[in-house]
Coordinates of C-alpha atoms and ligand atoms in Angstrom, one line a residue:
M35 CA 105.2 101.3 104.3
I36 CA 106.5 103.3 101.7
T37 CA 107.8 106.8 101.3
V38 CA 107.0 109.0 98.3
K39 CA 109.2 111.8 97.4
H40 CA 108.3 114.2 94.5
F41 CA 110.3 116.6 92.7
F42 CA 108.7 119.4 90.6
H43 CA 110.4 120.5 87.4
H44 CA 109.4 124.3 87.2
E45 CA 110.0 124.9 83.4
T46 CA 107.7 122.0 82.4
K47 CA 105.7 121.7 85.5
T48 CA 106.3 118.0 85.7
L49 CA 106.5 116.0 88.7
S50 CA 109.0 113.0 89.2
Y51 CA 108.9 110.5 92.2
I52 CA 111.0 108.5 94.1
I53 CA 109.0 105.6 95.9
Y54 CA 110.9 103.7 98.6
D55 CA 110.4 101.1 101.4
N56 CA 111.2 102.7 104.5
H57 CA 112.6 99.6 105.9
S58 CA 114.6 98.0 102.9
K59 CA 115.3 101.3 100.9
D60 CA 114.1 99.0 97.9
A61 CA 113.0 102.0 95.2
V62 CA 111.9 103.0 92.2
V63 CA 112.0 106.2 90.0
I64 CA 109.0 107.4 88.3
D65 CA 109.2 110.1 85.2
P66 CA 112.6 111.5 85.7
V67 CA 113.2 114.7 83.6
L68 CA 116.3 115.9 81.4
D69 CA 116.9 119.5 81.2
F70 CA 116.4 121.2 78.0
D71 CA 117.0 124.8 77.6
Q72 CA 115.4 125.7 74.0
K73 CA 117.1 129.0 73.4
T74 CA 120.7 127.7 73.6
S75 CA 119.6 123.9 72.7
T76 CA 121.5 122.9 75.5
V77 CA 120.6 119.7 77.7
S78 CA 121.8 119.2 81.1
S79 CA 121.3 117.1 84.1
V80 CA 120.4 119.4 87.0
S81 CA 116.8 117.6 87.9
L82 CA 118.7 114.3 87.8
D83 CA 121.4 115.6 90.0
Q84 CA 118.7 116.6 92.5
L85 CA 117.2 112.8 92.3
C86 CA 120.5 111.4 92.4
A87 CA 121.6 113.2 95.5
H88 CA 118.4 112.1 97.4
I89 CA 119.0 108.6 96.4
E90 CA 122.4 109.0 97.7
S91 CA 121.5 110.8 101.0
S92 CA 118.8 108.5 101.7
R93 CA 120.8 105.3 100.4
L94 CA 118.3 104.1 98.6
N95 CA 118.5 100.8 96.3
V96 CA 116.7 101.8 92.9
H97 CA 115.6 98.7 90.8
L98 CA 113.7 100.3 88.3
I99 CA 112.9 103.5 86.2
I100 CA 109.3 104.0 84.8
D101 CA 108.2 106.4 82.4
S102 CA 104.4 106.7 82.7
H103 CA 104.1 107.6 79.1
V104 CA 105.6 108.9 76.2
H105 CA 105.8 112.5 77.5
A106 CA 105.4 115.5 74.9
D107 CA 106.1 118.1 77.0
H108 CA 109.6 117.4 78.6
L109 CA 112.8 115.3 77.9
S110 CA 112.8 111.9 79.5
G111 CA 115.6 111.4 81.9
A112 CA 115.2 107.6 82.0
H113 CA 118.0 106.5 79.7
A114 CA 120.5 109.2 81.4
L115 CA 119.5 108.2 85.0
K116 CA 119.5 104.2 84.3
K117 CA 123.2 104.9 82.7
R118 CA 123.9 106.6 85.9
L119 CA 122.2 104.2 88.3
L120 CA 122.9 100.9 86.3
V121 CA 119.6 99.8 86.6
K122 CA 117.0 98.9 84.1
S123 CA 113.9 101.2 82.7
A124 CA 110.6 100.2 81.9
I125 CA 107.3 101.6 80.3
G126 CA 103.8 100.5 79.0
E127 CA 103.6 98.1 75.9
G128 CA 101.5 100.8 74.1
F129 CA 104.8 102.3 73.8
F130 CA 105.4 100.8 70.2
N131 CA 102.4 102.7 68.8
S132 CA 103.8 106.1 69.8
Q133 CA 107.5 105.1 68.7
K134 CA 106.2 103.6 65.2
Y135 CA 104.1 106.9 64.4
F136 CA 106.8 109.4 65.5
S137 CA 109.7 107.8 64.3
R138 CA 108.3 108.0 60.8
F139 CA 107.4 111.4 61.5
Y140 CA 110.8 112.7 62.5
D141 CA 112.5 110.5 60.0
L142 CA 114.3 108.3 63.0
N143 CA 115.2 104.8 62.9
P144 CA 115.2 103.4 66.6
A145 CA 117.1 100.3 65.4
E146 CA 120.2 102.5 65.6
Y147 CA 119.9 103.2 68.9
E148 CA 120.0 101.1 72.0
P149 CA 116.6 99.7 72.9
A150 CA 114.4 102.4 74.2
Y151 CA 113.4 100.6 77.4
D152 CA 114.5 97.2 79.1
H153 CA 111.0 96.1 79.9
Y154 CA 107.5 96.8 78.4
L155 CA 104.7 96.4 80.9
S156 CA 101.6 94.9 80.5
H157 CA 98.1 95.0 81.9
H158 CA 97.8 93.7 85.5
Q159 CA 101.2 92.3 85.4
S160 CA 103.0 92.5 89.0
V161 CA 106.9 93.8 88.9
N162 CA 108.8 93.1 92.0
C163 CA 111.6 95.6 92.8
G164 CA 113.2 93.9 96.0
S165 CA 110.6 94.4 98.7
L166 CA 108.2 96.6 96.7
T167 CA 105.5 95.3 94.3
I168 CA 104.3 97.2 91.5
K169 CA 100.9 96.6 90.1
V170 CA 100.6 97.6 86.6
L171 CA 97.4 99.4 85.0
L172 CA 97.5 100.2 81.6
T173 CA 95.2 103.5 81.2
P174 CA 95.6 104.7 77.8
G175 CA 93.6 107.8 76.5
H176 CA 95.8 110.7 77.0
T177 CA 98.3 108.7 74.8
P178 CA 98.2 104.8 73.9
T179 CA 101.3 104.3 76.3
C180 CA 99.5 105.7 79.6
T181 CA 100.5 103.6 82.5
S182 CA 99.3 103.9 86.1
L183 CA 101.6 102.2 88.6
L184 CA 100.1 101.1 92.0
I185 CA 102.5 100.6 95.1
E186 CA 100.6 99.6 98.3
D187 CA 97.9 102.3 98.7
A188 CA 99.6 104.8 96.5
V189 CA 98.6 105.0 92.3
F190 CA 101.0 107.1 90.3
V191 CA 98.9 108.0 87.2
G192 CA 100.9 110.2 84.8
D193 CA 98.7 112.5 83.0
T194 CA 95.6 110.1 83.4
L195 CA 94.3 111.9 85.9
F196 CA 95.1 115.5 87.5
Q197 CA 94.1 117.3 90.6
P198 CA 90.4 117.6 90.9
Y199 CA 90.5 121.2 89.9
L200 CA 92.4 120.5 86.9
G201 CA 90.5 117.2 85.4
C202 CA 92.9 114.9 83.3
G203 CA 95.4 115.1 80.4
R204 CA 94.5 116.2 76.9
T205 CA 93.3 113.5 74.3
D206 CA 94.2 115.1 71.1
F207 CA 97.7 113.5 70.6
P208 CA 98.0 110.8 67.9
S209 CA 96.0 107.7 69.0
G210 CA 94.8 109.5 72.0
S211 CA 91.1 109.1 72.7
A212 CA 88.8 110.8 75.1
S213 CA 86.2 107.9 74.9
T214 CA 89.5 105.7 76.0
L215 CA 90.4 107.7 78.8
Y216 CA 87.0 107.7 80.1
E217 CA 87.1 103.7 80.1
S218 CA 90.5 104.2 81.8
I219 CA 89.6 106.5 84.5
T220 CA 86.1 104.6 85.2
K221 CA 87.2 101.2 85.1
Q222 CA 90.6 101.0 86.2
L223 CA 91.1 104.0 88.7
Y224 CA 88.0 104.8 90.1
T225 CA 87.2 101.1 91.0
L226 CA 90.3 101.2 93.4
P227 CA 89.2 101.9 96.9
D228 CA 88.5 105.9 97.8
H229 CA 91.1 105.9 100.4
Y230 CA 93.8 105.2 97.9
R231 CA 96.3 108.2 97.3
V232 CA 96.7 109.4 93.7
F233 CA 100.0 110.9 92.6
T234 CA 99.7 113.1 89.4
G235 CA 102.2 114.0 86.8
H236 CA 101.7 117.6 86.4
D237 CA 100.6 120.7 88.5
Y238 CA 100.1 124.3 87.1
P239 CA 100.6 126.6 90.2
Q240 CA 100.3 130.0 89.9
N241 CA 103.1 132.5 90.9
S242 CA 105.4 131.0 93.8
D243 CA 102.6 128.4 95.0
E244 CA 103.5 125.0 95.9
P245 CA 102.7 122.3 93.5
Q246 CA 99.8 120.0 94.5
Y247 CA 100.8 116.5 93.6
Q248 CA 98.4 114.2 95.7
T249 CA 94.8 113.6 95.9
T250 CA 92.8 110.5 96.6
I251 CA 90.5 108.2 94.5
G252 CA 87.5 109.5 96.6
H253 CA 88.2 113.1 96.0
S254 CA 88.5 112.7 92.5
K255 CA 85.3 110.9 92.2
R256 CA 83.6 113.4 94.4
S257 CA 85.3 116.5 92.5
N258 CA 87.0 116.1 89.4
I259 CA 85.8 118.9 87.3
M260 CA 86.0 117.0 84.3
L261 CA 85.3 113.3 85.1
N262 CA 83.5 112.5 88.6
A263 CA 81.7 109.7 89.5
T264 CA 78.6 110.9 87.9
T265 CA 79.8 112.2 84.4
S266 CA 78.3 110.5 81.5
K267 CA 80.8 109.1 79.0
D268 CA 79.0 111.3 76.3
D269 CA 79.6 114.4 78.4
F270 CA 83.1 113.8 79.1
V271 CA 83.8 113.0 75.4
R272 CA 82.2 116.0 74.2
E273 CA 83.9 118.4 76.9
R274 CA 87.2 116.7 76.8
Q275 CA 87.1 117.2 72.8
A276 CA 86.0 120.9 73.1
R277 CA 88.6 121.6 75.6
D278 CA 91.4 120.0 73.5
Q279 CA 90.5 122.1 70.5
T280 CA 91.5 125.4 72.5
L281 CA 95.1 123.9 73.6
S282 CA 98.3 124.8 71.7
P283 CA 100.8 122.2 71.4
P284 CA 103.3 121.7 74.3
N285 CA 106.5 124.2 73.9
L286 CA 108.7 121.3 73.6
L287 CA 106.8 119.1 71.7
V288 CA 109.3 118.5 68.7
Y289 CA 112.1 118.1 70.7
A290 CA 110.6 116.0 73.4
M291 CA 109.1 113.2 70.8
Q292 CA 112.3 112.7 69.1
V293 CA 114.2 112.0 72.5
N294 CA 111.2 110.0 74.2
I295 CA 110.5 107.4 71.4
L296 CA 114.1 106.6 72.0
G297 CA 113.3 106.3 76.0
G298 CA 115.4 109.3 76.5
Q299 CA 118.4 108.9 74.2
L300 CA 119.4 111.7 72.3
P301 CA 119.3 111.5 68.7
K302 CA 122.2 112.0 66.3
T303 CA 123.1 113.3 63.0
P304 CA 124.8 111.3 60.2
S305 CA 128.3 112.3 61.4
G306 CA 127.3 111.5 64.9
K307 CA 126.5 114.8 66.6
H308 CA 123.7 115.1 69.0
G309 CA 121.0 116.8 66.9
L310 CA 117.1 116.9 66.5
F311 CA 115.0 117.3 63.2
M312 CA 112.9 120.1 62.6
P313 CA 110.1 119.2 60.3
L314 CA 108.8 122.1 58.4
T315 CA 105.2 122.8 57.3
V316 CA 105.6 124.4 53.7
L317 CA 102.3 126.1 52.8
Ligands
FE2_1671 FE1 101.5 113.7 79.0

């Protein structure tokens, strides 16, 4: 039996997870967040401290840190956390698509840094983390890197699927595709048993409501507002693309992409200071 512990990052509405075997205490971490204050350009590890406190108090043996995709809305804590815990990190093999595109866009050379991740996951790969076995499902569409991670009866879907009242992740990032997302959800996720638990990468609670982070495959198939079991591909693609046209870029997009194509390492200026490049659009 596994236990799933969630952590909600209020500033970016992101959910991180620690999953562990109740008996062996073998554990994995999914989507840790590095805190970033845009106004003061300050990076800190308050959220990682919370994860580490739980890991320590529950005496967990973390084996692997996994990012479900290259996040555009927050800085990945994968690199900082793996240095603290002395463990490896992983992401889907579609990562290189995003890294290639955004390293050109932001004038970054990944070869000047440590490898972004230690492992690149392929479709249907099984990953053993002590007594935990993770089955990898590549579920691109929101981004080319998106990966869902199946552990026992729980599937961690990142932004491939949201709570039924929210729908699913946007598809207007480079190499995103509503058509591909439809295939990923209907062929990879909706073919899982209805009772399987789905853990999502975001929620957007109003006021002081608690975030919702868990649903099931059956509930999603019955009532997801964007893609339920009867939604046609044409309808989904049309409505997803129409919705995408109304969305603003994520607040931290420029900052997050530069850090996240390095797996959470902070870019450096030529003189060695931590810094980020701000590309300008000149009209
Ligand atoms: Fe995302």
